[in-house]
């Protein structure tokens, strides 16, 4: 799970495997595999970095940059 922040400031945890795609509209919007949309404060790059760190922790990515 990765920690993100809703626009209202509330922190929450989400399973990154459920994220189908990410858009900037101009807010960062996650579209989940369920079709649900989640708008977060973090920029796209920060969300991607969190996903990569999570997957590295699980051993799904190597440690190369």
PDB file of N, CA, C and O in Angstrom:
ATOM      1  N   UNK A   1       0.846  -1.177   0.000  1.00  0.00           N
ATOM      2  CA  UNK A   1       0.000   0.000   0.000  1.00  0.00           C
ATOM      3  C   UNK A   1       0.891   1.240   0.000  1.00  0.00           C
ATOM      4  O   UNK A   1       1.964   1.238   0.582  1.00  0.00           O
ATOM      5  N   UNK A   2       0.393   2.285  -0.664  1.00  0.00           N
ATOM      6  CA  UNK A   2       1.109   3.564  -0.661  1.00  0.00           C
ATOM      7  C   UNK A   2       0.214   4.615  -0.012  1.00  0.00           C
ATOM      8  O   UNK A   2      -1.010   4.541  -0.111  1.00  0.00           O
ATOM      9  N   UNK A   3       0.853   5.565   0.664  1.00  0.00           N
ATOM     10  CA  UNK A   3       0.101   6.619   1.331  1.00  0.00           C
ATOM     11  C   UNK A   3       0.000   7.829   0.415  1.00  0.00           C
ATOM     12  O   UNK A   3       0.999   8.289  -0.145  1.00  0.00           O
ATOM     13  N   UNK A   4      -1.229   8.328   0.252  1.00  0.00           N
ATOM     14  CA  UNK A   4      -1.487   9.521  -0.542  1.00  0.00           C
ATOM     15  C   UNK A   4      -2.366  10.470   0.252  1.00  0.00           C
ATOM     16  O   UNK A   4      -2.821  10.125   1.349  1.00  0.00           O
ATOM     17  N   UNK A   5      -2.625  11.660  -0.298  1.00  0.00           N
ATOM     18  CA  UNK A   5      -3.409  12.673   0.399  1.00  0.00           C
ATOM     19  C   UNK A   5      -4.554  13.139  -0.492  1.00  0.00           C
ATOM     20  O   UNK A   5      -4.334  13.546  -1.641  1.00  0.00           O
ATOM     21  N   UNK A   6      -5.769  13.083   0.043  1.00  0.00           N
ATOM     22  CA  UNK A   6      -6.925  13.607  -0.682  1.00  0.00           C
ATOM     23  C   UNK A   6      -6.818  15.128  -0.738  1.00  0.00           C
ATOM     24  O   UNK A   6      -6.095  15.745   0.042  1.00  0.00           O
ATOM     25  N   UNK A   7      -7.562  15.747  -1.654  1.00  0.00           N
ATOM     26  CA  UNK A   7      -7.515  17.207  -1.771  1.00  0.00           C
ATOM     27  C   UNK A   7      -7.881  17.898  -0.466  1.00  0.00           C
ATOM     28  O   UNK A   7      -7.354  18.963  -0.158  1.00  0.00           O
ATOM     29  N   UNK A   8      -8.758  17.303   0.314  1.00  0.00           N
ATOM     30  CA  UNK A   8      -9.172  17.878   1.588  1.00  0.00           C
ATOM     31  C   UNK A   8      -8.131  17.750   2.687  1.00  0.00           C
ATOM     32  O   UNK A   8      -8.309  18.255   3.795  1.00  0.00           O
ATOM     33  N   UNK A   9      -7.019  17.055   2.410  1.00  0.00           N
ATOM     34  CA  UNK A   9      -5.940  16.925   3.380  1.00  0.00           C
ATOM     35  C   UNK A   9      -5.906  15.609   4.128  1.00  0.00           C
ATOM     36  O   UNK A   9      -4.979  15.357   4.885  1.00  0.00           O
ATOM     37  N   UNK A  10      -6.890  14.759   3.932  1.00  0.00           N
ATOM     38  CA  UNK A  10      -6.943  13.479   4.641  1.00  0.00           C
ATOM     39  C   UNK A  10      -5.997  12.481   3.976  1.00  0.00           C
ATOM     40  O   UNK A  10      -6.029  12.282   2.762  1.00  0.00           O
ATOM     41  N   UNK A  11      -5.133  11.859   4.782  1.00  0.00           N
ATOM     42  CA  UNK A  11      -4.225  10.824   4.290  1.00  0.00           C
ATOM     43  C   UNK A  11      -4.975   9.503   4.187  1.00  0.00           C
ATOM     44  O   UNK A  11      -5.845   9.211   5.004  1.00  0.00           O
ATOM     45  N   UNK A  12      -4.621   8.725   3.173  1.00  0.00           N
ATOM     46  CA  UNK A  12      -5.211   7.393   3.023  1.00  0.00           C
ATOM     47  C   UNK A  12      -4.196   6.483   2.356  1.00  0.00           C
ATOM     48  O   UNK A  12      -3.189   6.931   1.824  1.00  0.00           O
ATOM     49  N   UNK A  13      -4.452   5.207   2.423  1.00  0.00           N
ATOM     50  CA  UNK A  13      -3.578   4.193   1.833  1.00  0.00           C
ATOM     51  C   UNK A  13      -4.327   3.519   0.691  1.00  0.00           C
ATOM     52  O   UNK A  13      -5.523   3.248   0.805  1.00  0.00           O
ATOM     53  N   UNK A  14      -3.609   3.257  -0.396  1.00  0.00           N
ATOM     54  CA  UNK A  14      -4.232   2.628  -1.554  1.00  0.00           C
ATOM     55  C   UNK A  14      -3.311   1.537  -2.100  1.00  0.00           C
ATOM     56  O   UNK A  14      -2.086   1.667  -2.047  1.00  0.00           O
ATOM     57  N   UNK A  15      -3.919   0.482  -2.597  1.00  0.00           N
ATOM     58  CA  UNK A  15      -3.167  -0.584  -3.230  1.00  0.00           C
ATOM     59  C   UNK A  15      -2.794  -0.125  -4.637  1.00  0.00           C
ATOM     60  O   UNK A  15      -3.672   0.050  -5.480  1.00  0.00           O
ATOM     61  N   UNK A  16      -1.511   0.087  -4.924  1.00  0.00           N
ATOM     62  CA  UNK A  16      -1.128   0.611  -6.234  1.00  0.00           C
ATOM     63  C   UNK A  16      -1.408  -0.350  -7.382  1.00  0.00           C
ATOM     64  O   UNK A  16      -1.455   0.066  -8.533  1.00  0.00           O
ATOM     65  N   UNK A  17      -1.625  -1.618  -7.077  1.00  0.00           N
ATOM     66  CA  UNK A  17      -1.947  -2.582  -8.127  1.00  0.00           C
ATOM     67  C   UNK A  17      -3.346  -2.336  -8.693  1.00  0.00           C
ATOM     68  O   UNK A  17      -3.692  -2.863  -9.748  1.00  0.00           O
ATOM     69  N   UNK A  18      -4.149  -1.532  -7.994  1.00  0.00           N
ATOM     70  CA  UNK A  18      -5.501  -1.224  -8.456  1.00  0.00           C
ATOM     71  C   UNK A  18      -5.556   0.025  -9.323  1.00  0.00           C
ATOM     72  O   UNK A  18      -6.617   0.367  -9.846  1.00  0.00           O
ATOM     73  N   UNK A  19      -4.425   0.712  -9.482  1.00  0.00           N
ATOM     74  CA  UNK A  19      -4.393   1.924 -10.297  1.00  0.00           C
ATOM     75  C   UNK A  19      -4.235   1.522 -11.758  1.00  0.00           C
ATOM     76  O   UNK A  19      -3.244   0.886 -12.142  1.00  0.00           O
ATOM     77  N   UNK A  20      -5.223   1.888 -12.569  1.00  0.00           N
ATOM     78  CA  UNK A  20      -5.167   1.586 -13.997  1.00  0.00           C
ATOM     79  C   UNK A  20      -4.371   2.642 -14.750  1.00  0.00           C
ATOM     80  O   UNK A  20      -3.534   2.335 -15.583  1.00  0.00           O
ATOM     81  N   UNK A  21      -4.662   3.925 -14.454  1.00  0.00           N
ATOM     82  CA  UNK A  21      -3.865   4.996 -15.036  1.00  0.00           C
ATOM     83  C   UNK A  21      -3.980   6.266 -14.205  1.00  0.00           C
ATOM     84  O   UNK A  21      -4.845   6.380 -13.339  1.00  0.00           O
ATOM     85  N   UNK A  22      -3.062   7.216 -14.483  1.00  0.00           N
ATOM     86  CA  UNK A  22      -2.969   8.472 -13.739  1.00  0.00           C
ATOM     87  C   UNK A  22      -3.048   9.610 -14.744  1.00  0.00           C
ATOM     88  O   UNK A  22      -2.392   9.570 -15.786  1.00  0.00           O
ATOM     89  N   UNK A  23      -3.839  10.645 -14.418  1.00  0.00           N
ATOM     90  CA  UNK A  23      -3.970  11.815 -15.277  1.00  0.00           C
ATOM     91  C   UNK A  23      -3.694  13.081 -14.464  1.00  0.00           C
ATOM     92  O   UNK A  23      -3.874  13.094 -13.256  1.00  0.00           O
ATOM     93  N   UNK A  24      -3.314  14.132 -15.166  1.00  0.00           N
ATOM     94  CA  UNK A  24      -3.215  15.456 -14.570  1.00  0.00           C
ATOM     95  C   UNK A  24      -4.260  16.311 -15.265  1.00  0.00           C
ATOM     96  O   UNK A  24      -4.169  16.545 -16.461  1.00  0.00           O
ATOM     97  N   UNK A  25      -5.274  16.764 -14.497  1.00  0.00           N
ATOM     98  CA  UNK A  25      -6.432  17.420 -15.137  1.00  0.00           C
ATOM     99  C   UNK A  25      -6.903  18.724 -14.513  1.00  0.00           C
ATOM    100  O   UNK A  25      -8.108  18.970 -14.581  1.00  0.00           O
ATOM    101  N   UNK A  26      -6.292  19.649 -13.911  1.00  0.00           N
ATOM    102  CA  UNK A  26      -4.877  19.745 -13.578  1.00  0.00           C
ATOM    103  C   UNK A  26      -4.503  19.003 -12.305  1.00  0.00           C
ATOM    104  O   UNK A  26      -3.325  18.813 -12.035  1.00  0.00           O
ATOM    105  N   UNK A  27      -5.509  18.586 -11.505  1.00  0.00           N
ATOM    106  CA  UNK A  27      -5.190  17.801 -10.308  1.00  0.00           C
ATOM    107  C   UNK A  27      -4.805  16.387 -10.722  1.00  0.00           C
ATOM    108  O   UNK A  27      -5.223  15.894 -11.775  1.00  0.00           O
ATOM    109  N   UNK A  28      -4.035  15.718  -9.891  1.00  0.00           N
ATOM    110  CA  UNK A  28      -3.649  14.341 -10.162  1.00  0.00           C
ATOM    111  C   UNK A  28      -4.844  13.442  -9.872  1.00  0.00           C
ATOM    112  O   UNK A  28      -5.343  13.399  -8.750  1.00  0.00           O
ATOM    113  N   UNK A  29      -5.291  12.744 -10.895  1.00  0.00           N
ATOM    114  CA  UNK A  29      -6.461  11.880 -10.787  1.00  0.00           C
ATOM    115  C   UNK A  29      -6.057  10.445 -11.080  1.00  0.00           C
ATOM    116  O   UNK A  29      -5.503  10.152 -12.142  1.00  0.00           O
ATOM    117  N   UNK A  30      -6.341   9.558 -10.141  1.00  0.00           N
ATOM    118  CA  UNK A  30      -6.073   8.138 -10.319  1.00  0.00           C
ATOM    119  C   UNK A  30      -7.363   7.472 -10.776  1.00  0.00           C
ATOM    120  O   UNK A  30      -8.418   7.700 -10.182  1.00  0.00           O
ATOM    121  N   UNK A  31      -7.281   6.661 -11.799  1.00  0.00           N
ATOM    122  CA  UNK A  31      -8.420   5.848 -12.196  1.00  0.00           C
ATOM    123  C   UNK A  31      -8.090   4.420 -11.808  1.00  0.00           C
ATOM    124  O   UNK A  31      -7.050   3.876 -12.202  1.00  0.00           O
ATOM    125  N   UNK A  32      -8.964   3.831 -11.000  1.00  0.00           N
ATOM    126  CA  UNK A  32      -8.741   2.483 -10.506  1.00  0.00           C
ATOM    127  C   UNK A  32      -9.354   1.459 -11.451  1.00  0.00           C
ATOM    128  O   UNK A  32     -10.195   1.790 -12.297  1.00  0.00           O
ATOM    129  N   UNK A  33      -8.957   0.213 -11.299  1.00  0.00           N
ATOM    130  CA  UNK A  33      -9.485  -0.851 -12.152  1.00  0.00           C
ATOM    131  C   UNK A  33     -10.992  -1.012 -11.994  1.00  0.00           C
ATOM    132  O   UNK A  33     -11.651  -1.518 -12.891  1.00  0.00           O
ATOM    133  N   UNK A  34     -11.541  -0.539 -10.891  1.00  0.00           N
ATOM    134  CA  UNK A  34     -12.987  -0.603 -10.653  1.00  0.00           C
ATOM    135  C   UNK A  34     -13.735   0.495 -11.404  1.00  0.00           C
ATOM    136  O   UNK A  34     -14.963   0.504 -11.437  1.00  0.00           O
ATOM    137  N   UNK A  35     -12.986   1.462 -11.973  1.00  0.00           N
ATOM    138  CA  UNK A  35     -13.588   2.606 -12.641  1.00  0.00           C
ATOM    139  C   UNK A  35     -13.716   3.824 -11.741  1.00  0.00           C
ATOM    140  O   UNK A  35     -14.035   4.913 -12.206  1.00  0.00           O
ATOM    141  N   UNK A  36     -13.462   3.645 -10.452  1.00  0.00           N
ATOM    142  CA  UNK A  36     -13.533   4.753  -9.505  1.00  0.00           C
ATOM    143  C   UNK A  36     -12.376   5.718  -9.752  1.00  0.00           C
ATOM    144  O   UNK A  36     -11.275   5.311 -10.106  1.00  0.00           O
ATOM    145  N   UNK A  37     -12.640   7.012  -9.550  1.00  0.00           N
ATOM    146  CA  UNK A  37     -11.613   8.050  -9.701  1.00  0.00           C
ATOM    147  C   UNK A  37     -11.273   8.603  -8.320  1.00  0.00           C
ATOM    148  O   UNK A  37     -12.163   8.851  -7.510  1.00  0.00           O
ATOM    149  N   UNK A  38      -9.987   8.804  -8.073  1.00  0.00           N
ATOM    150  CA  UNK A  38      -9.512   9.373  -6.813  1.00  0.00           C
ATOM    151  C   UNK A  38      -8.612  10.547  -7.159  1.00  0.00           C
ATOM    152  O   UNK A  38      -7.661  10.400  -7.939  1.00  0.00           O
ATOM    153  N   UNK A  39      -8.902  11.729  -6.599  1.00  0.00           N
ATOM    154  CA  UNK A  39      -8.092  12.916  -6.830  1.00  0.00           C
ATOM    155  C   UNK A  39      -7.188  13.114  -5.618  1.00  0.00           C
ATOM    156  O   UNK A  39      -7.658  13.089  -4.477  1.00  0.00           O
ATOM    157  N   UNK A  40      -5.892  13.304  -5.869  1.00  0.00           N
ATOM    158  CA  UNK A  40      -4.918  13.417  -4.785  1.00  0.00           C
ATOM    159  C   UNK A  40      -4.104  14.699  -4.929  1.00  0.00           C
ATOM    160  O   UNK A  40      -4.025  15.290  -6.006  1.00  0.00           O
ATOM    161  N   UNK A  41      -3.489  15.113  -3.820  1.00  0.00           N
ATOM    162  CA  UNK A  41      -2.653  16.321  -3.798  1.00  0.00           C
ATOM    163  C   UNK A  41      -1.297  16.107  -4.449  1.00  0.00           C
ATOM    164  O   UNK A  41      -0.709  17.037  -4.985  1.00  0.00           O
ATOM    165  N   UNK A  42      -0.783  14.888  -4.364  1.00  0.00           N
ATOM    166  CA  UNK A  42       0.556  14.597  -4.875  1.00  0.00           C
ATOM    167  C   UNK A  42       0.613  14.777  -6.394  1.00  0.00           C
ATOM    168  O   UNK A  42      -0.360  14.545  -7.096  1.00  0.00           O
ATOM    169  N   UNK A  43       1.775  15.196  -6.866  1.00  0.00           N
ATOM    170  CA  UNK A  43       2.029  15.290  -8.304  1.00  0.00           C
ATOM    171  C   UNK A  43       2.221  13.879  -8.874  1.00  0.00           C
ATOM    172  O   UNK A  43       2.549  12.934  -8.137  1.00  0.00           O
ATOM    173  N   UNK A  44       2.041  13.743 -10.175  1.00  0.00           N
ATOM    174  CA  UNK A  44       2.163  12.442 -10.834  1.00  0.00           C
ATOM    175  C   UNK A  44       3.503  11.781 -10.521  1.00  0.00           C
ATOM    176  O   UNK A  44       3.560  10.592 -10.193  1.00  0.00           O
ATOM    177  N   UNK A  45       4.601  12.544 -10.608  1.00  0.00           N
ATOM    178  CA  UNK A  45       5.926  11.973 -10.347  1.00  0.00           C
ATOM    179  C   UNK A  45       6.042  11.396  -8.942  1.00  0.00           C
ATOM    180  O   UNK A  45       6.673  10.355  -8.743  1.00  0.00           O
ATOM    181  N   UNK A  46       5.435  12.056  -7.964  1.00  0.00           N
ATOM    182  CA  UNK A  46       5.479  11.565  -6.582  1.00  0.00           C
ATOM    183  C   UNK A  46       4.695  10.262  -6.441  1.00  0.00           C
ATOM    184  O   UNK A  46       5.113   9.350  -5.714  1.00  0.00           O
ATOM    185  N   UNK A  47       3.566  10.161  -7.129  1.00  0.00           N
ATOM    186  CA  UNK A  47       2.768   8.917  -7.084  1.00  0.00           C
ATOM    187  C   UNK A  47       3.558   7.786  -7.735  1.00  0.00           C
ATOM    188  O   UNK A  47       3.650   6.681  -7.182  1.00  0.00           O
ATOM    189  N   UNK A  48       4.160   8.055  -8.879  1.00  0.00           N
ATOM    190  CA  UNK A  48       4.950   7.030  -9.565  1.00  0.00           C
ATOM    191  C   UNK A  48       6.134   6.599  -8.709  1.00  0.00           C
ATOM    192  O   UNK A  48       6.420   5.404  -8.590  1.00  0.00           O
ATOM    193  N   UNK A  49       6.815   7.550  -8.076  1.00  0.00           N
ATOM    194  CA  UNK A  49       7.934   7.211  -7.185  1.00  0.00           C
ATOM    195  C   UNK A  49       7.468   6.325  -6.034  1.00  0.00           C
ATOM    196  O   UNK A  49       8.159   5.374  -5.656  1.00  0.00           O
ATOM    197  N   UNK A  50       6.297   6.623  -5.470  1.00  0.00           N
ATOM    198  CA  UNK A  50       5.761   5.809  -4.369  1.00  0.00           C
ATOM    199  C   UNK A  50       5.435   4.400  -4.851  1.00  0.00           C
ATOM    200  O   UNK A  50       5.685   3.418  -4.135  1.00  0.00           O
ATOM    201  N   UNK A  51       4.904   4.282  -6.061  1.00  0.00           N
ATOM    202  CA  UNK A  51       4.584   2.957  -6.618  1.00  0.00           C
ATOM    203  C   UNK A  51       5.864   2.158  -6.838  1.00  0.00           C
ATOM    204  O   UNK A  51       5.941   0.977  -6.476  1.00  0.00           O
ATOM    205  N   UNK A  52       6.885   2.796  -7.400  1.00  0.00           N
ATOM    206  CA  UNK A  52       8.157   2.107  -7.632  1.00  0.00           C
ATOM    207  C   UNK A  52       8.780   1.656  -6.320  1.00  0.00           C
ATOM    208  O   UNK A  52       9.245   0.522  -6.196  1.00  0.00           O
ATOM    209  N   UNK A  53       8.780   2.532  -5.307  1.00  0.00           N
ATOM    210  CA  UNK A  53       9.339   2.174  -3.997  1.00  0.00           C
ATOM    211  C   UNK A  53       8.585   0.994  -3.392  1.00  0.00           C
ATOM    212  O   UNK A  53       9.191   0.072  -2.827  1.00  0.00           O
ATOM    213  N   UNK A  54       7.265   0.999  -3.521  1.00  0.00           N
ATOM    214  CA  UNK A  54       6.440  -0.098  -3.002  1.00  0.00           C
ATOM    215  C   UNK A  54       6.790  -1.406  -3.706  1.00  0.00           C
ATOM    216  O   UNK A  54       6.979  -2.441  -3.063  1.00  0.00           O
ATOM    217  N   UNK A  55       6.886  -1.358  -5.025  1.00  0.00           N
ATOM    218  CA  UNK A  55       7.179  -2.580  -5.778  1.00  0.00           C
ATOM    219  C   UNK A  55       8.598  -3.078  -5.509  1.00  0.00           C
ATOM    220  O   UNK A  55       8.833  -4.285  -5.474  1.00  0.00           O
ATOM    221  N   UNK A  56       9.532  -2.159  -5.312  1.00  0.00           N
ATOM    222  CA  UNK A  56      10.895  -2.574  -4.940  1.00  0.00           C
ATOM    223  C   UNK A  56      10.870  -3.273  -3.583  1.00  0.00           C
ATOM    224  O   UNK A  56      11.579  -4.259  -3.370  1.00  0.00           O
ATOM    225  N   UNK A  57      10.078  -2.740  -2.673  1.00  0.00           N
ATOM    226  CA  UNK A  57       9.964  -3.346  -1.341  1.00  0.00           C
ATOM    227  C   UNK A  57       9.441  -4.775  -1.445  1.00  0.00           C
ATOM    228  O   UNK A  57       9.848  -5.650  -0.677  1.00  0.00           O
ATOM    229  N   UNK A  58       8.553  -5.002  -2.411  1.00  0.00           N
ATOM    230  CA  UNK A  58       8.018  -6.350  -2.621  1.00  0.00           C
ATOM    231  C   UNK A  58       8.949  -7.229  -3.451  1.00  0.00           C
ATOM    232  O   UNK A  58       8.697  -8.413  -3.607  1.00  0.00           O
ATOM    233  N   UNK A  59       9.997  -6.614  -4.016  1.00  0.00           N
ATOM    234  CA  UNK A  59      10.925  -7.366  -4.848  1.00  0.00           C
ATOM    235  C   UNK A  59      10.463  -7.491  -6.291  1.00  0.00           C
ATOM    236  O   UNK A  59      10.925  -8.367  -7.015  1.00  0.00           O
ATOM    237  N   UNK A  60       9.535  -6.625  -6.711  1.00  0.00           N
ATOM    238  CA  UNK A  60       9.015  -6.695  -8.072  1.00  0.00           C
ATOM    239  C   UNK A  60       9.855  -5.895  -9.063  1.00  0.00           C
ATOM    240  O   UNK A  60       9.674  -6.009 -10.260  1.00  0.00           O
ATOM    241  N   UNK A  61      10.747  -5.028  -8.560  1.00  0.00           N
ATOM    242  CA  UNK A  61      11.677  -4.267  -9.382  1.00  0.00           C
ATOM    243  C   UNK A  61      13.059  -4.509  -8.848  1.00  0.00           C
ATOM    244  O   UNK A  61      13.244  -4.731  -7.652  1.00  0.00           O
ATOM    245  N   UNK A  62      14.050  -4.419  -9.715  1.00  0.00           N
ATOM    246  CA  UNK A  62      15.426  -4.466  -9.254  1.00  0.00           C
ATOM    247  C   UNK A  62      15.776  -3.153  -8.574  1.00  0.00           C
ATOM    248  O   UNK A  62      14.951  -2.238  -8.510  1.00  0.00           O
ATOM    249  N   UNK A  63      16.972  -3.031  -8.076  1.00  0.00           N
ATOM    250  CA  UNK A  63      17.397  -1.802  -7.416  1.00  0.00           C
ATOM    251  C   UNK A  63      18.085  -0.837  -8.351  1.00  0.00           C
ATOM    252  O   UNK A  63      18.593   0.176  -7.934  1.00  0.00           O
ATOM    253  N   UNK A  64      18.094  -1.144  -9.659  1.00  0.00           N
ATOM    254  CA  UNK A  64      18.710  -0.239 -10.609  1.00  0.00           C
ATOM    255  C   UNK A  64      17.846   0.994 -10.767  1.00  0.00           C
ATOM    256  O   UNK A  64      16.647   0.949 -10.628  1.00  0.00           O
ATOM    257  N   UNK A  65      18.462   2.090 -11.118  1.00  0.00           N
ATOM    258  CA  UNK A  65      17.734   3.340 -11.389  1.00  0.00           C
ATOM    259  C   UNK A  65      17.425   3.418 -12.859  1.00  0.00           C
ATOM    260  O   UNK A  65      18.099   3.010 -13.699  1.00  0.00           O
TER     261      UNK A  65
END
